[in-house]
PDB file of C-alpha atoms in Angstrom:
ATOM      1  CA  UNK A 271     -50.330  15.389  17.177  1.00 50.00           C
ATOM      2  CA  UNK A 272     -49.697  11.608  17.549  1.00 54.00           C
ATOM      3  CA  UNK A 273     -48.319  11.632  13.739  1.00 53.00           C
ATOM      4  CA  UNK A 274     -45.922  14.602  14.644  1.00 48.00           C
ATOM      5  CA  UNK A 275     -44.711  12.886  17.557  1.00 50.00           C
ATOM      6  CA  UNK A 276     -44.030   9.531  15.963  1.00 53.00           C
ATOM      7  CA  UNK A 277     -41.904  11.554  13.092  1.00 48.00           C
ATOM      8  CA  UNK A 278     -39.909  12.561  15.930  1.00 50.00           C
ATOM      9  CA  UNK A 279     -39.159   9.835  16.938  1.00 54.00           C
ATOM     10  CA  UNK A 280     -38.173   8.056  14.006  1.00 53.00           C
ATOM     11  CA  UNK A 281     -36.229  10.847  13.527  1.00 50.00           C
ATOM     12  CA  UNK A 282     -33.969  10.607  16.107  1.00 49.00           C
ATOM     13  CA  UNK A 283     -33.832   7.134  15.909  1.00 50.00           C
ATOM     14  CA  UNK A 284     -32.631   8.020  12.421  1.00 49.00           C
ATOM     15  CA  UNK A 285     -30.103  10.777  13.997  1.00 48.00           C
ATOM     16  CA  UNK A 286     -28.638   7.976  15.789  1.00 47.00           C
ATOM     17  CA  UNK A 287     -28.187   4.815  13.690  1.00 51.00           C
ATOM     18  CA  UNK A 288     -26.716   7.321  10.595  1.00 51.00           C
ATOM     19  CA  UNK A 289     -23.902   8.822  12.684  1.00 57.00           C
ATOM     20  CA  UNK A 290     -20.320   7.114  12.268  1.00 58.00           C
ATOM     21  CA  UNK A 291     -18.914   5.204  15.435  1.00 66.00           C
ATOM     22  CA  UNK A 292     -15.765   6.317  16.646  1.00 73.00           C
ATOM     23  CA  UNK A 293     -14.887   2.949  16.675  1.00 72.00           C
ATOM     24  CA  UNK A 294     -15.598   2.308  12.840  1.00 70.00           C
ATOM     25  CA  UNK A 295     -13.055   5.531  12.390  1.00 70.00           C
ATOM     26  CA  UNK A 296     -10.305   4.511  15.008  1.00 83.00           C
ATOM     27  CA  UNK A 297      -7.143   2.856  13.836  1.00 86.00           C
ATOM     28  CA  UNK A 298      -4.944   0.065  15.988  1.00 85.00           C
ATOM     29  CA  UNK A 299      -7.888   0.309  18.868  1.00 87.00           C
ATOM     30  CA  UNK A 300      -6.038  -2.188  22.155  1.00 79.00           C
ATOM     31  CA  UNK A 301      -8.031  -4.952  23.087  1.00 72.00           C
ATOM     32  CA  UNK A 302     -10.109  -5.049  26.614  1.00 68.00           C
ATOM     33  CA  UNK A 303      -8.090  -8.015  27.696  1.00 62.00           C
ATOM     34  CA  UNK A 304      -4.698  -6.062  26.669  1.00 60.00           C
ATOM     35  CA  UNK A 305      -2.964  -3.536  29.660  1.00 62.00           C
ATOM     36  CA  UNK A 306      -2.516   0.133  28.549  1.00 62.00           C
ATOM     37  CA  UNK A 307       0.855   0.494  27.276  1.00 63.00           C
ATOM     38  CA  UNK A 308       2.173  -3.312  27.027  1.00 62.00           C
ATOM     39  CA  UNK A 309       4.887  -4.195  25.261  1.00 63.00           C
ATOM     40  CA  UNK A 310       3.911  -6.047  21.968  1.00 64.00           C
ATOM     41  CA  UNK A 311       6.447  -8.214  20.591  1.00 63.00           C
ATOM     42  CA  UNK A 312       5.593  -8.777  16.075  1.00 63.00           C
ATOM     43  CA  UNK A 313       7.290  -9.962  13.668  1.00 61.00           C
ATOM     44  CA  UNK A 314       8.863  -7.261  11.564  1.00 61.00           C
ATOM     45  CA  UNK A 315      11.429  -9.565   9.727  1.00 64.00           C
ATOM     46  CA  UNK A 316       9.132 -10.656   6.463  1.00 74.00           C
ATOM     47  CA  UNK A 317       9.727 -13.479   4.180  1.00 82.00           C
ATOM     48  CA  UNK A 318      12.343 -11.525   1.158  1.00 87.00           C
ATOM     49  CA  UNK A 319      10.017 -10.645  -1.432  1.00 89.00           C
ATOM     50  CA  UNK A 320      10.141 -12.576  -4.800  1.00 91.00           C
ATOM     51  CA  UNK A 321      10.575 -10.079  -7.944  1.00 93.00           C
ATOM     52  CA  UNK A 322       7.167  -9.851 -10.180  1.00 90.00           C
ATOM     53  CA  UNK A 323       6.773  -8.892 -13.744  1.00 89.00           C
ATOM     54  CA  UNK A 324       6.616  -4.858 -14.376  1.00 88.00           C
ATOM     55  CA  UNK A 325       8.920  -4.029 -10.757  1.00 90.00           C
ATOM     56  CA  UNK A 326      11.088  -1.699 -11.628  1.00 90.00           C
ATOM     57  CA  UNK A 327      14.719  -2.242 -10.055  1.00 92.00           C
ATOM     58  CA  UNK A 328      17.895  -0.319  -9.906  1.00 90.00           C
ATOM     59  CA  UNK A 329      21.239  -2.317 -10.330  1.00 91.00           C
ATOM     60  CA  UNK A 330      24.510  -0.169  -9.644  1.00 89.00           C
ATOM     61  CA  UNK A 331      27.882  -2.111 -10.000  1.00 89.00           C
ATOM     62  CA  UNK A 332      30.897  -0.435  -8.705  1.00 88.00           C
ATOM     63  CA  UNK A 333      34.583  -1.951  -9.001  1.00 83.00           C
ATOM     64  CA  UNK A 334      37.535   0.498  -7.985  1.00 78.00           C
ATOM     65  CA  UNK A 335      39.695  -0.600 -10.364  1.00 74.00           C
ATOM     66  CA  UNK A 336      38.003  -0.903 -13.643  1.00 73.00           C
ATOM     67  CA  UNK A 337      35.694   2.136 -14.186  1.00 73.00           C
ATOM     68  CA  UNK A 338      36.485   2.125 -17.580  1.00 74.00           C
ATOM     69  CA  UNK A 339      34.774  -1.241 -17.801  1.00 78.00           C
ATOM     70  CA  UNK A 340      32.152  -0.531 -15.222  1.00 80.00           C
ATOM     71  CA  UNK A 341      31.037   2.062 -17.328  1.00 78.00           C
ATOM     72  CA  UNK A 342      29.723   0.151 -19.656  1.00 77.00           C
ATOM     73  CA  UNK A 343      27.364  -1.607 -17.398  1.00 77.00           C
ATOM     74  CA  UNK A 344      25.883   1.370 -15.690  1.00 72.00           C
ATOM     75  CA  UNK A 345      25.590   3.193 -18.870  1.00 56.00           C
ATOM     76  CA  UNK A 346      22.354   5.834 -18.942  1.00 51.00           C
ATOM     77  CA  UNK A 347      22.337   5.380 -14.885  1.00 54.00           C
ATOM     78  CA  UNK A 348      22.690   9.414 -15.139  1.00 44.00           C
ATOM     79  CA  UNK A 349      20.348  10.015 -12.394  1.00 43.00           C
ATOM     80  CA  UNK A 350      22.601   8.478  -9.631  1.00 42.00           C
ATOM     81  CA  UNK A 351      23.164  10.662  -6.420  1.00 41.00           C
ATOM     82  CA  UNK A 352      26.599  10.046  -4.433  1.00 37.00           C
ATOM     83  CA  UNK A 353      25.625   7.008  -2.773  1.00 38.00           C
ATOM     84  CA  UNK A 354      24.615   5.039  -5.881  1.00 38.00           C
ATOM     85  CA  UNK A 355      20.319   5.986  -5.082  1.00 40.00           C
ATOM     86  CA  UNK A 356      18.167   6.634  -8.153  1.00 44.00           C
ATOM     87  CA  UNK A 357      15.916  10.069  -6.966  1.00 48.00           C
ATOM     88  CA  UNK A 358      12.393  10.150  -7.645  1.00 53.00           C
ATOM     89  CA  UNK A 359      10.617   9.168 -10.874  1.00 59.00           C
ATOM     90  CA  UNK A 360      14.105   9.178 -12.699  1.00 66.00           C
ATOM     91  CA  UNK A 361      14.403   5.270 -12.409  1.00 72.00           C
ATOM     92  CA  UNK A 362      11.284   4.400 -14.574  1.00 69.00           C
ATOM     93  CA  UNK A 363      13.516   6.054 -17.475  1.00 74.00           C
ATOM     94  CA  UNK A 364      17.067   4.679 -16.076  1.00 78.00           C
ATOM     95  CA  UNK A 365      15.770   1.553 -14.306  1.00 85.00           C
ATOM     96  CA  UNK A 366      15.514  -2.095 -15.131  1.00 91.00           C
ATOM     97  CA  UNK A 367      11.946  -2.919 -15.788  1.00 91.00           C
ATOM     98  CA  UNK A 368      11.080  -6.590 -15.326  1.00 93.00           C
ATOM     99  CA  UNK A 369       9.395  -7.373 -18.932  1.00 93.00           C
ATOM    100  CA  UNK A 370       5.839  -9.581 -19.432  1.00 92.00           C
ATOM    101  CA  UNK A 371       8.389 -12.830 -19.724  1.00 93.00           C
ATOM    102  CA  UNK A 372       9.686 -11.863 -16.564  1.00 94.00           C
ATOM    103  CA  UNK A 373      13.288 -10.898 -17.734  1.00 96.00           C
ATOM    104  CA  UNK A 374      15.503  -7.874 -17.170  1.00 94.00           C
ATOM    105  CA  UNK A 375      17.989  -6.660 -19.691  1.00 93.00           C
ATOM    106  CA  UNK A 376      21.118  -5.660 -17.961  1.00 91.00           C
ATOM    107  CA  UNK A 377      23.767  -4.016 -20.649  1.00 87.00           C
ATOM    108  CA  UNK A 378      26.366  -6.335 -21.829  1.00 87.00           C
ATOM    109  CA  UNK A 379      24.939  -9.095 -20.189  1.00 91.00           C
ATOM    110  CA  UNK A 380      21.558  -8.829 -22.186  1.00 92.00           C
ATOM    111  CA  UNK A 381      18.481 -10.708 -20.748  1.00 95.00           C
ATOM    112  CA  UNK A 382      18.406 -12.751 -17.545  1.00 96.00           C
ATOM    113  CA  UNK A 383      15.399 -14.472 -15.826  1.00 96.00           C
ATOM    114  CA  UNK A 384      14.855 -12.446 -12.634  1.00 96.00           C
ATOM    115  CA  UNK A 385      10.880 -13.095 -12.011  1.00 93.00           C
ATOM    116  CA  UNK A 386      10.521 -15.639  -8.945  1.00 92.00           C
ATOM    117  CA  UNK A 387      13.949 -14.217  -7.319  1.00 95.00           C
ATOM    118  CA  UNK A 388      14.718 -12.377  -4.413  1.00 94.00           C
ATOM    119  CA  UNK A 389      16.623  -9.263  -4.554  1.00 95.00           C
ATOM    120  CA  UNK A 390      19.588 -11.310  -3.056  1.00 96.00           C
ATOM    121  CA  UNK A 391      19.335 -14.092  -5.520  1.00 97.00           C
ATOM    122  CA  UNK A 392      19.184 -11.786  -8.653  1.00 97.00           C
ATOM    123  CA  UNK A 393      22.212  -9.815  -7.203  1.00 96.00           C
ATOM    124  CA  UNK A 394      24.377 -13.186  -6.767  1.00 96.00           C
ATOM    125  CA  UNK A 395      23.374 -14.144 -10.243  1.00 96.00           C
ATOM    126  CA  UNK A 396      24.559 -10.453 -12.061  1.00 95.00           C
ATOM    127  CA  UNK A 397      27.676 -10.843  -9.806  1.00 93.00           C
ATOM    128  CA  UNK A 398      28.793 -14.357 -10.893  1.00 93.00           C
ATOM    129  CA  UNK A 399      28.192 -13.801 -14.678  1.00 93.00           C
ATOM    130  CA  UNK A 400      30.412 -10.571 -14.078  1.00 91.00           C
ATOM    131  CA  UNK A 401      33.225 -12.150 -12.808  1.00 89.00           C
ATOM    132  CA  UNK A 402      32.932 -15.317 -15.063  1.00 90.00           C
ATOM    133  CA  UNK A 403      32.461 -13.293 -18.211  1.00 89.00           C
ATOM    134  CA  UNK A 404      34.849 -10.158 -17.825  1.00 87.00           C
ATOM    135  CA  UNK A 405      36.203  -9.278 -14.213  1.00 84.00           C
ATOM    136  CA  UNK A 406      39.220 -10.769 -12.203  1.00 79.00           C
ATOM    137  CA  UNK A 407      38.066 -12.534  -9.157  1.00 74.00           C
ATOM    138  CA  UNK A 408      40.387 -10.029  -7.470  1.00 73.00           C
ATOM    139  CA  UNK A 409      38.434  -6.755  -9.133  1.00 77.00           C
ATOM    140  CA  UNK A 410      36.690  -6.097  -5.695  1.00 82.00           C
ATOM    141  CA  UNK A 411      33.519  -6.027  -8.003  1.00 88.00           C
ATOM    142  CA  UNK A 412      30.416  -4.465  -5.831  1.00 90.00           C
ATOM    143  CA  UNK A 413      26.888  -5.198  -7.250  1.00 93.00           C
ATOM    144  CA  UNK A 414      23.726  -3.520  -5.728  1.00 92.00           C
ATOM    145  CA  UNK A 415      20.703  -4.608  -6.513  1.00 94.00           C
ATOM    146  CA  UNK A 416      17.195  -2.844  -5.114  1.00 91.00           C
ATOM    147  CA  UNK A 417      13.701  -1.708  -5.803  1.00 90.00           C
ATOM    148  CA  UNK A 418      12.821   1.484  -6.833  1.00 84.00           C
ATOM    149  CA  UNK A 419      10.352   1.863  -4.086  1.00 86.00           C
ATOM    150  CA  UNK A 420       7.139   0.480  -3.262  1.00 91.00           C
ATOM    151  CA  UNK A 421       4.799   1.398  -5.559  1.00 91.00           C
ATOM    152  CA  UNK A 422       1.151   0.556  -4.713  1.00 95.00           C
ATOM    153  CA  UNK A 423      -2.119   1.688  -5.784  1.00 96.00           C
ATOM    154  CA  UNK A 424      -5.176   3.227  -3.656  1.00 96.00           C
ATOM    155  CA  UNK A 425      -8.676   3.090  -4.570  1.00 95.00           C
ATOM    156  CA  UNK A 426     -12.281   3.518  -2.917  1.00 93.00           C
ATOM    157  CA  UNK A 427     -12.776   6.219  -0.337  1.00 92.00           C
ATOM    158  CA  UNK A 428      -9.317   7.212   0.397  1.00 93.00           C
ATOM    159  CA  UNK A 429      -7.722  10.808   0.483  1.00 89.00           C
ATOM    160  CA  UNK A 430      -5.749   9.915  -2.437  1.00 90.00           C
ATOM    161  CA  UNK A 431      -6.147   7.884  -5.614  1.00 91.00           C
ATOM    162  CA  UNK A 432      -3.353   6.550  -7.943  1.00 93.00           C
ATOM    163  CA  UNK A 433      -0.264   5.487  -8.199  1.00 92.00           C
ATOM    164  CA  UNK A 434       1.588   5.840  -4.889  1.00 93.00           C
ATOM    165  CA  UNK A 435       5.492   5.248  -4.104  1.00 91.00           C
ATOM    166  CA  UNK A 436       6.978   4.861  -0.757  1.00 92.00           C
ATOM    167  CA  UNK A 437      10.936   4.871  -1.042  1.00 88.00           C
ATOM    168  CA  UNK A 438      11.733   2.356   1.068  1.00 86.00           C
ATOM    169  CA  UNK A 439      11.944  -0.999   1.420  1.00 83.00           C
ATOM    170  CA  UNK A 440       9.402  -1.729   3.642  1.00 88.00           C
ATOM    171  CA  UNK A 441       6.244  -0.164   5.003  1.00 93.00           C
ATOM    172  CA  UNK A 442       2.741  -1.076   6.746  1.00 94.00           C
ATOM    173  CA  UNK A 443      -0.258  -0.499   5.227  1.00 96.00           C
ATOM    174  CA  UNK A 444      -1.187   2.438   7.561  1.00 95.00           C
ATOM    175  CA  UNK A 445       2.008   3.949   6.505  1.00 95.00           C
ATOM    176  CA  UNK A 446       0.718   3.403   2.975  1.00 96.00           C
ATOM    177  CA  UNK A 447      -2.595   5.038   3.867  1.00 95.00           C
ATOM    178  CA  UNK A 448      -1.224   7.626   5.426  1.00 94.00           C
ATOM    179  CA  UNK A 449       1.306   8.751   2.419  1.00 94.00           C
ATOM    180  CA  UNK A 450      -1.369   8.787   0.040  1.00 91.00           C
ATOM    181  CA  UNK A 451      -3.977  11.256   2.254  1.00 91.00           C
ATOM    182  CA  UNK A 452      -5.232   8.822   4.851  1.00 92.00           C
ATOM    183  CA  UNK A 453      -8.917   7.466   4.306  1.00 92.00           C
ATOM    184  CA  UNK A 454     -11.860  10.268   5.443  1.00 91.00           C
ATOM    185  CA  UNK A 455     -14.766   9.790   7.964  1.00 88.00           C
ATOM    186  CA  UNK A 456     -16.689   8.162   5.318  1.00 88.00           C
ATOM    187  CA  UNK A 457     -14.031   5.383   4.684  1.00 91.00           C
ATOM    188  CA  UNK A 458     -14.384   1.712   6.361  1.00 91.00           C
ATOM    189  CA  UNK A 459     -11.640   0.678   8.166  1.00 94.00           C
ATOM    190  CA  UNK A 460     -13.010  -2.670   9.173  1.00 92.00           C
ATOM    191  CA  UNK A 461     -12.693  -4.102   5.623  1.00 89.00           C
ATOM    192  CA  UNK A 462      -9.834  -3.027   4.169  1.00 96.00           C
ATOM    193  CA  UNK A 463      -9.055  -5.248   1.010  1.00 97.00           C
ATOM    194  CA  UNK A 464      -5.237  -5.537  -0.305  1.00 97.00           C
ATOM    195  CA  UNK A 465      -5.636  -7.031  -3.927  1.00 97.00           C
ATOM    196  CA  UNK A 466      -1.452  -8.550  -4.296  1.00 95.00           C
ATOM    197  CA  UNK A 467      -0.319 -10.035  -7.029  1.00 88.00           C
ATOM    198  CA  UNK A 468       1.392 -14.034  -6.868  1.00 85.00           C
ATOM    199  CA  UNK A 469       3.022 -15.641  -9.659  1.00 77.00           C
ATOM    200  CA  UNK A 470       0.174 -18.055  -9.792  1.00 82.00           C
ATOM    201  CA  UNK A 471      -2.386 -14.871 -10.369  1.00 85.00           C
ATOM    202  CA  UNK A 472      -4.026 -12.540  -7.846  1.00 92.00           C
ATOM    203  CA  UNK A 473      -5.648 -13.150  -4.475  1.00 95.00           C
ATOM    204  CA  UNK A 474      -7.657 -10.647  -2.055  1.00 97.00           C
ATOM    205  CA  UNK A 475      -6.952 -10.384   1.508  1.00 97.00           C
ATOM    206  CA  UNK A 476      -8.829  -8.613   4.168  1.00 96.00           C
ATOM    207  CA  UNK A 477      -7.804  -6.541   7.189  1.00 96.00           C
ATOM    208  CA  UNK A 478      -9.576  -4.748   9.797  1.00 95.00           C
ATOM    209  CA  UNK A 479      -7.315  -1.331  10.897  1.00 95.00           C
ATOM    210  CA  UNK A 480      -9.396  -0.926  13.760  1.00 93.00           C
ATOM    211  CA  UNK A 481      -7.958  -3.798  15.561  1.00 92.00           C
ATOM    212  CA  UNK A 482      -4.809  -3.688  17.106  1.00 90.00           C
ATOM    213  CA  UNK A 483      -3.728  -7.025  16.387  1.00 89.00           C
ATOM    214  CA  UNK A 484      -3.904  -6.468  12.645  1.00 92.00           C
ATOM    215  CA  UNK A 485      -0.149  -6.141  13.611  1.00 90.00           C
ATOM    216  CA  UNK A 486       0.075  -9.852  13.174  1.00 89.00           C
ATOM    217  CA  UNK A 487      -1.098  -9.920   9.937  1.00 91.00           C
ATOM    218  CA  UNK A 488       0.963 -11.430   7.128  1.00 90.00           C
ATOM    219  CA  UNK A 489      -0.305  -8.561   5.036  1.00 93.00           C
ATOM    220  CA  UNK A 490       0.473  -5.772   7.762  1.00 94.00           C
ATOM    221  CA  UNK A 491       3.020  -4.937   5.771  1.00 93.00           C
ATOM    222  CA  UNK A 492       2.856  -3.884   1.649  1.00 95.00           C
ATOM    223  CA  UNK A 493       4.490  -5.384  -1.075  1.00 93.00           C
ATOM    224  CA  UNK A 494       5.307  -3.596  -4.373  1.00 91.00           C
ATOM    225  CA  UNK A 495       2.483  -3.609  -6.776  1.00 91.00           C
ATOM    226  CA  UNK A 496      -0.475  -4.279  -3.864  1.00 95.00           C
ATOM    227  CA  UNK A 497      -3.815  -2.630  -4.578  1.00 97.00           C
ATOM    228  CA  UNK A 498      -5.156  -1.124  -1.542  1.00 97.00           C
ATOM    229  CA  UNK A 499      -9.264  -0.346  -1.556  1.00 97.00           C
ATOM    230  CA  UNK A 500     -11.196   1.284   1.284  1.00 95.00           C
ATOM    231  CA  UNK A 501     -15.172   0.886   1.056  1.00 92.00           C
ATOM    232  CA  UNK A 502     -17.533   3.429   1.793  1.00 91.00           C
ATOM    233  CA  UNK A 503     -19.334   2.946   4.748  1.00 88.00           C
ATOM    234  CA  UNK A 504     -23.250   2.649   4.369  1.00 82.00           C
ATOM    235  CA  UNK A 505     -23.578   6.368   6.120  1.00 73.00           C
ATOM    236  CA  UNK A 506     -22.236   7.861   2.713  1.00 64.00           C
ATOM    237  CA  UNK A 507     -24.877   5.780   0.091  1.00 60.00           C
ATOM    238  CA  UNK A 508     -27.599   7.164   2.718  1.00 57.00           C
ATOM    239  CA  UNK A 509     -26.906  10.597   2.592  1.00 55.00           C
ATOM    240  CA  UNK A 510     -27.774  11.404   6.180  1.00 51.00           C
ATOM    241  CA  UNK A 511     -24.188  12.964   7.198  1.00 52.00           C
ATOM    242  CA  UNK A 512     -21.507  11.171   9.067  1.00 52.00           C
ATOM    243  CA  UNK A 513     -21.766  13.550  12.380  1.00 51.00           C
ATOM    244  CA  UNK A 514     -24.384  13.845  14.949  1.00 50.00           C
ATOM    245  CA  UNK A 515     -24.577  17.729  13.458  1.00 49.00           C
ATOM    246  CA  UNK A 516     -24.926  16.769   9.988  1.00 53.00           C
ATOM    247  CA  UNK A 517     -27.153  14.237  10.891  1.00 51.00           C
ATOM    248  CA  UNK A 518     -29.150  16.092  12.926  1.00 51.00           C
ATOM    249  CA  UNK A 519     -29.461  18.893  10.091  1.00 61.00           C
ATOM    250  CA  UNK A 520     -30.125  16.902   7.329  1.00 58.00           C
ATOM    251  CA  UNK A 521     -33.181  14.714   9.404  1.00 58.00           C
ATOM    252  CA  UNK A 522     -34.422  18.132  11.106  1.00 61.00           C
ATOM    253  CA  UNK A 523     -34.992  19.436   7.550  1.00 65.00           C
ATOM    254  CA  UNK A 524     -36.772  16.299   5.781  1.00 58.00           C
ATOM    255  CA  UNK A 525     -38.959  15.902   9.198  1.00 59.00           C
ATOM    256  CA  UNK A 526     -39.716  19.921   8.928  1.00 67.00           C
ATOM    257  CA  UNK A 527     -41.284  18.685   5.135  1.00 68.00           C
ATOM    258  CA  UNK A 528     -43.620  16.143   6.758  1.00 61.00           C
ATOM    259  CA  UNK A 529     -44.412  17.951   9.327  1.00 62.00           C
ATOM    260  CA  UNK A 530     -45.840  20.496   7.327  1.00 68.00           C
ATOM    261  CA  UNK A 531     -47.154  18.538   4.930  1.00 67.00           C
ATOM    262  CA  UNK A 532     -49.049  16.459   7.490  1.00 61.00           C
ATOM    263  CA  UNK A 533     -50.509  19.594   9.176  1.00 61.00           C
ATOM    264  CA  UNK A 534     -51.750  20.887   5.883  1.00 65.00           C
ATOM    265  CA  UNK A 535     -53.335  17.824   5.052  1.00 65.00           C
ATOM    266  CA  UNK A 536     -55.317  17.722   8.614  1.00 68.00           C
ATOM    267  CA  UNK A 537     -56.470  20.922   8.312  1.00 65.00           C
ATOM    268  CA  UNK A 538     -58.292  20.016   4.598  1.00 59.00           C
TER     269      UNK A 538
END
């Protein structure tokens, strides 16, 4: 009887520790020293982010005057809508891909060094060798100059895996989570790695989403080409359910075992 009792016990001592905390599942939880509802001031403004090699960017260049000229630059752009935006997975076919040297190939004006530039920069730089090299100063030339989306990767326990693209040009990583299928019960919000390329190589930073002021991060928010991994927690290696119910189940059936092995072993 003793035996049986101490099984039971352990068992729901078991029941217990294996069952997820709400506040290992919880994203942005406030602080006990912050008031309900307070005004947090971040900020959103980021540092402009320098181009890396394989980003994929779409350069439109307009002058009112000269479309016969302009269409030689924008030549195979044949997925533009009618504000100049490349839709969907069209631009890694009529983009500019940043090559392993870190140049882009721009028509007429063949390669130019765009790695280590901002957006900005690179769009100053098209723009001057345009109007050196074949436009009037007076064309009213108009260059644009932008990514085609932030593509990211997700990996670990996360709703979904892959490739991901968010067209904008910026996002969180919560808003990156949550566009690829958010991260299940069984993901670990506490350690959440972003693996981000640097021209100097690649560097892992942590972040726990279950603190509010995660907000202040420098890696709040995603840059193109970030690798985003979500660990499992330890309740999903253990395999004794991440809800008091499945918990409570899965321990009620492997202490149902000993019991009745134990009982048929007294009785011998």
């Amino acid at each position: 009887m003793r035996t049986v009792l101490g099984l039971l016990i352990i068992g729901l001592i078991l029941m217990v520790s294996s069952c997820v905390p709400t506040r290992n599942i919880t994203y942005l939880q406030e602080s006990p020293t912050v008031k309900n509802d307070s005004l947090i001031t971040i900020q959103k403004v980021q540092p402009p982010y320098r181009l890396q090699i394989n980003d994929v960017l779409s350069i439109q260049i307009k002058a009112p005057y000269d479309n016969d000229l302009i269409s030689m630059f924008n030549a195979g752009n044949t997925n533009n809508s009618s504000n100049g935006a490349v839709q969907g997975s069209g631009l890694y076919f009529t983009g500019y891909t940043i090559d392993q040297h870190g140049d882009v190939r721009v028509p007429q004006l063949g390669k130019i060094k765009a790695i280590g530039l901002t957006l900005e920069e690179l769009r100053e730089l098209i723009e001057t060798r345009l109007l050196n090299e074949y436009f009037k100063e007076n064309a009213e030339l108009f260059v644009n100059v932008r990514l085609g989306g932030l593509r990211y990767v997700m990996a670990g326990e996360v709703g979904g895996k892959g490739e991901q693209v968010i067209y904008r040009d910026q996002a969180t990583i919560i808003e990156a989570i949550a566009n690829s299928g958010g991260v299940p019960i069984t993901g670990d919000l506490t350690k959440v790695r972003i693996v981000r390329q640097y021209p100097d190589g690649v560097k892992v930073h942590h972040l726990d989403l279950t603190q509010l002021n995660v907000i202040y991060s420098p890696y709040y928010y995603i840059q193109p080409n970030d690798m985003i991994v979500v660990d499992p927690l330890p309740q999903k290696s253990l395999g004794t359910g991440t809800t008091g119910l499945a918990s409570f189940t899965t321990i009620i059936s492997v202490l149902t075992t000993l019991v009745t092995t134990v009982l048929l072993f007294t009785r011998l």
